[in-house]
PDB file of C-alpha atoms in Angstrom:
ATOM      1  CA  MET A   1      93.947 -22.183 289.036  1.00 81.00           C
ATOM      2  CA  ASP A   2      95.010 -25.671 289.639  1.00 84.00           C
ATOM      3  CA  ASP A   3      94.361 -28.596 287.746  1.00 83.00           C
ATOM      4  CA  ALA A   4      94.104 -32.427 289.580  1.00 86.00           C
ATOM      5  CA  ASN A   5      96.330 -33.545 286.855  1.00 86.00           C
ATOM      6  CA  ILE A   6     100.206 -34.189 287.309  1.00 90.00           C
ATOM      7  CA  PRO A   7     102.209 -31.997 286.415  1.00 92.00           C
ATOM      8  CA  SER A   8     100.437 -29.134 288.746  1.00 93.00           C
ATOM      9  CA  LEU A   9     101.020 -26.719 291.075  1.00 95.00           C
ATOM     10  CA  LEU A  10     100.451 -28.875 294.471  1.00 96.00           C
ATOM     11  CA  ALA A  11     102.628 -31.461 292.885  1.00 97.00           C
ATOM     12  CA  LEU A  12     105.615 -29.125 292.488  1.00 97.00           C
ATOM     13  CA  PRO A  13     107.729 -30.846 295.258  1.00 97.00           C
ATOM     14  CA  LEU A  14     107.220 -34.024 293.846  1.00 96.00           C
ATOM     15  CA  LEU A  15     108.586 -32.906 290.460  1.00 96.00           C
ATOM     16  CA  GLY A  16     111.894 -31.369 292.066  1.00 96.00           C
ATOM     17  CA  PHE A  17     110.874 -27.765 291.426  1.00 96.00           C
ATOM     18  CA  LEU A  18     111.342 -26.966 295.578  1.00 96.00           C
ATOM     19  CA  THR A  19     110.598 -28.150 298.719  1.00 96.00           C
ATOM     20  CA  SER A  20     107.333 -28.413 300.518  1.00 95.00           C
ATOM     21  CA  ARG A  21     108.623 -26.420 303.150  1.00 96.00           C
ATOM     22  CA  GLU A  22     109.420 -23.586 301.103  1.00 97.00           C
ATOM     23  CA  MET A  23     107.365 -20.530 301.591  1.00 97.00           C
ATOM     24  CA  THR A  24     106.350 -20.027 297.652  1.00 96.00           C
ATOM     25  CA  TYR A  25     105.144 -23.526 297.877  1.00 97.00           C
ATOM     26  CA  ARG A  26     103.501 -22.941 301.011  1.00 97.00           C
ATOM     27  CA  ASN A  27     101.734 -19.831 300.152  1.00 97.00           C
ATOM     28  CA  THR A  28     100.506 -21.502 296.778  1.00 96.00           C
ATOM     29  CA  ARG A  29      99.273 -24.777 298.228  1.00 96.00           C
ATOM     30  CA  ARG A  30      97.345 -22.788 300.675  1.00 96.00           C
ATOM     31  CA  MET A  31      95.990 -21.243 297.586  1.00 96.00           C
ATOM     32  CA  ILE A  32      95.439 -24.113 295.694  1.00 96.00           C
ATOM     33  CA  LEU A  33      93.084 -25.908 298.323  1.00 97.00           C
ATOM     34  CA  ASP A  34      90.798 -22.930 298.783  1.00 96.00           C
ATOM     35  CA  LYS A  35      87.639 -22.079 296.691  1.00 93.00           C
ATOM     36  CA  VAL A  36      88.783 -18.499 296.640  1.00 94.00           C
ATOM     37  CA  GLY A  37      92.222 -19.025 295.180  1.00 94.00           C
ATOM     38  CA  ASN A  38      91.571 -21.787 292.983  1.00 95.00           C
ATOM     39  CA  PRO A  39      87.513 -22.224 291.066  1.00 93.00           C
ATOM     40  CA  TYR A  40      88.556 -26.181 290.654  1.00 94.00           C
ATOM     41  CA  PHE A  41      89.230 -26.556 294.255  1.00 96.00           C
ATOM     42  CA  LEU A  42      85.408 -28.252 294.736  1.00 96.00           C
ATOM     43  CA  THR A  43      83.585 -29.213 298.069  1.00 96.00           C
ATOM     44  CA  GLY A  44      80.114 -30.797 298.745  1.00 97.00           C
ATOM     45  CA  ARG A  45      78.197 -33.165 301.221  1.00 96.00           C
ATOM     46  CA  ALA A  46      80.486 -36.645 300.112  1.00 96.00           C
ATOM     47  CA  PHE A  47      84.052 -35.360 299.007  1.00 97.00           C
ATOM     48  CA  GLU A  48      86.299 -32.880 298.010  1.00 96.00           C
ATOM     49  CA  GLY A  49      89.496 -32.009 296.451  1.00 97.00           C
ATOM     50  CA  ILE A  50      90.695 -30.515 293.216  1.00 96.00           C
ATOM     51  CA  GLY A  51      89.136 -31.284 289.913  1.00 94.00           C
ATOM     52  CA  GLY A  52      89.588 -29.652 286.283  1.00 88.00           C
ATOM     53  CA  PRO A  53      88.065 -27.888 283.329  1.00 85.00           C
ATOM     54  CA  HIS A  54      87.625 -31.266 281.210  1.00 81.00           C
ATOM     55  CA  ILE A  55      85.515 -33.132 284.404  1.00 80.00           C
ATOM     56  CA  GLY A  56      83.336 -30.156 285.157  1.00 80.00           C
ATOM     57  CA  LEU A  57      82.490 -28.406 288.580  1.00 89.00           C
ATOM     58  CA  GLN A  58      80.878 -31.266 290.485  1.00 95.00           C
ATOM     59  CA  ASN A  59      83.617 -33.934 290.033  1.00 96.00           C
ATOM     60  CA  ALA A  60      86.699 -33.624 291.968  1.00 96.00           C
ATOM     61  CA  TRP A  61      89.862 -36.119 291.429  1.00 96.00           C
ATOM     62  CA  PRO A  62      90.905 -38.527 294.331  1.00 97.00           C
ATOM     63  CA  MET A  63      94.489 -38.145 292.905  1.00 96.00           C
ATOM     64  CA  SER A  64      94.360 -34.659 293.871  1.00 97.00           C
ATOM     65  CA  LEU A  65      94.028 -35.848 297.363  1.00 98.00           C
ATOM     66  CA  LEU A  66      97.141 -38.384 297.287  1.00 98.00           C
ATOM     67  CA  VAL A  67      99.190 -35.560 295.727  1.00 98.00           C
ATOM     68  CA  GLN A  68      98.127 -33.421 298.674  1.00 98.00           C
ATOM     69  CA  ALA A  69      99.208 -36.341 301.290  1.00 98.00           C
ATOM     70  CA  MET A  70     102.356 -36.649 299.733  1.00 98.00           C
ATOM     71  CA  THR A  71     103.313 -32.855 299.749  1.00 97.00           C
ATOM     72  CA  SER A  72     101.774 -32.515 303.489  1.00 97.00           C
ATOM     73  CA  ASP A  73     103.736 -33.248 306.777  1.00 97.00           C
ATOM     74  CA  ASP A  74     100.523 -32.919 308.865  1.00 98.00           C
ATOM     75  CA  ASP A  75      99.860 -36.515 310.020  1.00 98.00           C
ATOM     76  CA  GLU A  76      96.113 -35.719 310.793  1.00 98.00           C
ATOM     77  CA  GLU A  77      95.969 -34.362 307.276  1.00 98.00           C
ATOM     78  CA  ILE A  78      97.513 -37.434 305.659  1.00 98.00           C
ATOM     79  CA  ARG A  79      95.281 -39.689 307.711  1.00 98.00           C
ATOM     80  CA  MET A  80      92.250 -37.691 306.556  1.00 98.00           C
ATOM     81  CA  LEU A  81      92.998 -37.461 302.964  1.00 98.00           C
ATOM     82  CA  ILE A  82      93.780 -41.125 302.796  1.00 98.00           C
ATOM     83  CA  ARG A  83      90.593 -42.228 304.417  1.00 97.00           C
ATOM     84  CA  ARG A  84      88.525 -40.012 301.757  1.00 97.00           C
ATOM     85  CA  VAL A  85      90.107 -41.759 299.204  1.00 97.00           C
ATOM     86  CA  LYS A  86      89.513 -45.038 300.281  1.00 96.00           C
ATOM     87  CA  GLU A  87      85.964 -44.011 301.385  1.00 95.00           C
ATOM     88  CA  ALA A  88      85.571 -43.128 297.638  1.00 96.00           C
ATOM     89  CA  SER A  89      86.726 -45.760 296.095  1.00 95.00           C
ATOM     90  CA  LEU A  90      83.522 -47.960 296.303  1.00 89.00           C
ATOM     91  CA  LEU A  91      85.151 -50.919 293.972  1.00 92.00           C
ATOM     92  CA  GLY A  92      88.741 -51.251 295.881  1.00 93.00           C
ATOM     93  CA  LEU A  93      90.111 -48.955 293.180  1.00 96.00           C
ATOM     94  CA  VAL A  94      90.695 -45.541 292.793  1.00 97.00           C
ATOM     95  CA  HIS A  95      88.415 -43.808 290.250  1.00 96.00           C
ATOM     96  CA  GLU A  96      89.150 -40.879 287.817  1.00 95.00           C
ATOM     97  CA  SER A  97      87.064 -38.325 289.406  1.00 95.00           C
ATOM     98  CA  VAL A  98      84.024 -38.141 292.231  1.00 96.00           C
ATOM     99  CA  ASN A  99      81.123 -36.289 292.319  1.00 97.00           C
ATOM    100  CA  VAL A 100      81.616 -34.365 295.297  1.00 97.00           C
ATOM    101  CA  ASP A 101      77.743 -34.743 296.609  1.00 97.00           C
ATOM    102  CA  ARG A 102      77.277 -38.393 295.804  1.00 95.00           C
ATOM    103  CA  VAL A 103      80.489 -40.637 295.591  1.00 91.00           C
ATOM    104  CA  ARG A 104      78.350 -43.243 293.990  1.00 93.00           C
ATOM    105  CA  ASP A 105      78.404 -41.132 290.694  1.00 95.00           C
ATOM    106  CA  TYR A 106      82.066 -41.289 289.564  1.00 95.00           C
ATOM    107  CA  THR A 107      84.068 -41.167 286.308  1.00 93.00           C
ATOM    108  CA  ARG A 108      85.863 -44.615 285.141  1.00 89.00           C
ATOM    109  CA  SER A 109      85.364 -47.467 288.060  1.00 88.00           C
ATOM    110  CA  TRP A 110      89.071 -48.016 288.164  1.00 87.00           C
ATOM    111  CA  PHE A 111      91.813 -45.302 286.468  1.00 93.00           C
ATOM    112  CA  ALA A 112      95.279 -46.982 286.485  1.00 96.00           C
ATOM    113  CA  TRP A 113      96.844 -43.459 286.820  1.00 95.00           C
ATOM    114  CA  ALA A 114      95.235 -42.523 289.739  1.00 96.00           C
ATOM    115  CA  ASN A 115      95.948 -46.461 291.139  1.00 97.00           C
ATOM    116  CA  SER A 116      99.443 -45.634 290.584  1.00 97.00           C
ATOM    117  CA  VAL A 117      99.396 -42.355 292.311  1.00 97.00           C
ATOM    118  CA  PHE A 118      97.750 -44.373 295.121  1.00 97.00           C
ATOM    119  CA  ALA A 119     100.771 -46.834 295.332  1.00 97.00           C
ATOM    120  CA  GLN A 120     103.198 -43.802 294.866  1.00 97.00           C
ATOM    121  CA  THR A 121     101.676 -42.396 297.899  1.00 98.00           C
ATOM    122  CA  ILE A 122     101.825 -45.434 300.201  1.00 98.00           C
ATOM    123  CA  LEU A 123     105.531 -46.000 299.090  1.00 98.00           C
ATOM    124  CA  ASP A 124     106.112 -42.314 300.047  1.00 98.00           C
ATOM    125  CA  LEU A 125     104.715 -42.866 303.546  1.00 98.00           C
ATOM    126  CA  ALA A 126     106.084 -46.124 304.053  1.00 98.00           C
ATOM    127  CA  ALA A 127     109.506 -44.341 303.799  1.00 98.00           C
ATOM    128  CA  ARG A 128     108.564 -40.820 304.778  1.00 97.00           C
ATOM    129  CA  LYS A 129     106.065 -41.521 307.797  1.00 98.00           C
ATOM    130  CA  PRO A 130     106.182 -45.449 308.542  1.00 98.00           C
ATOM    131  CA  HIS A 131     103.933 -45.292 311.669  1.00 98.00           C
ATOM    132  CA  LEU A 132     100.942 -43.705 309.922  1.00 98.00           C
ATOM    133  CA  LEU A 133     101.064 -47.198 307.940  1.00 97.00           C
ATOM    134  CA  PHE A 134     102.930 -49.942 310.509  1.00 97.00           C
ATOM    135  CA  GLY A 135     102.132 -48.230 313.767  1.00 96.00           C
ATOM    136  CA  ALA A 136     104.234 -46.529 316.393  1.00 97.00           C
ATOM    137  CA  GLY A 137     107.853 -47.225 316.240  1.00 96.00           C
ATOM    138  CA  ALA A 138     108.023 -48.135 312.665  1.00 96.00           C
ATOM    139  CA  LYS A 139     111.144 -48.323 310.843  1.00 96.00           C
ATOM    140  CA  PRO A 140     111.195 -46.504 307.521  1.00 97.00           C
ATOM    141  CA  TYR A 141     110.543 -48.709 304.476  1.00 96.00           C
ATOM    142  CA  ILE A 142     112.302 -48.062 301.257  1.00 93.00           C
ATOM    143  CA  ILE A 143     112.363 -50.215 298.078  1.00 88.00           C
ATOM    144  CA  GLY A 144     115.410 -49.910 296.143  1.00 78.00           C
TER     145      GLY A 144
END
């Protein structure tokens, strides 16, 4: 099982343990993002993502989708994940968790940790895949 928190197995490349291209990670990632391999990968009518034992089996964390986006090289997957997080952020800020069947049912109207991971994701995409944020031909935007 994997939990939506960081650190997590899904976040291993972000933590510097290995790269997202290594076969061990690719197999682990595939297992984590599937209900068969991870009982806390939750899918519903309105949302899907990784939850955890402390929230229950109806609520997934948008943070898990952001980590999934930062560990993906697939433009379509990343677009879909960012869109899902935005659609589930009904108040303009990222919630702690969202009911997978009813996004209007969420925990914490805003969650600083999840919003920080959202900012981290946008900065990651600005540097690694700027065309997804700024359009075709955009140059990497790196702070620092």
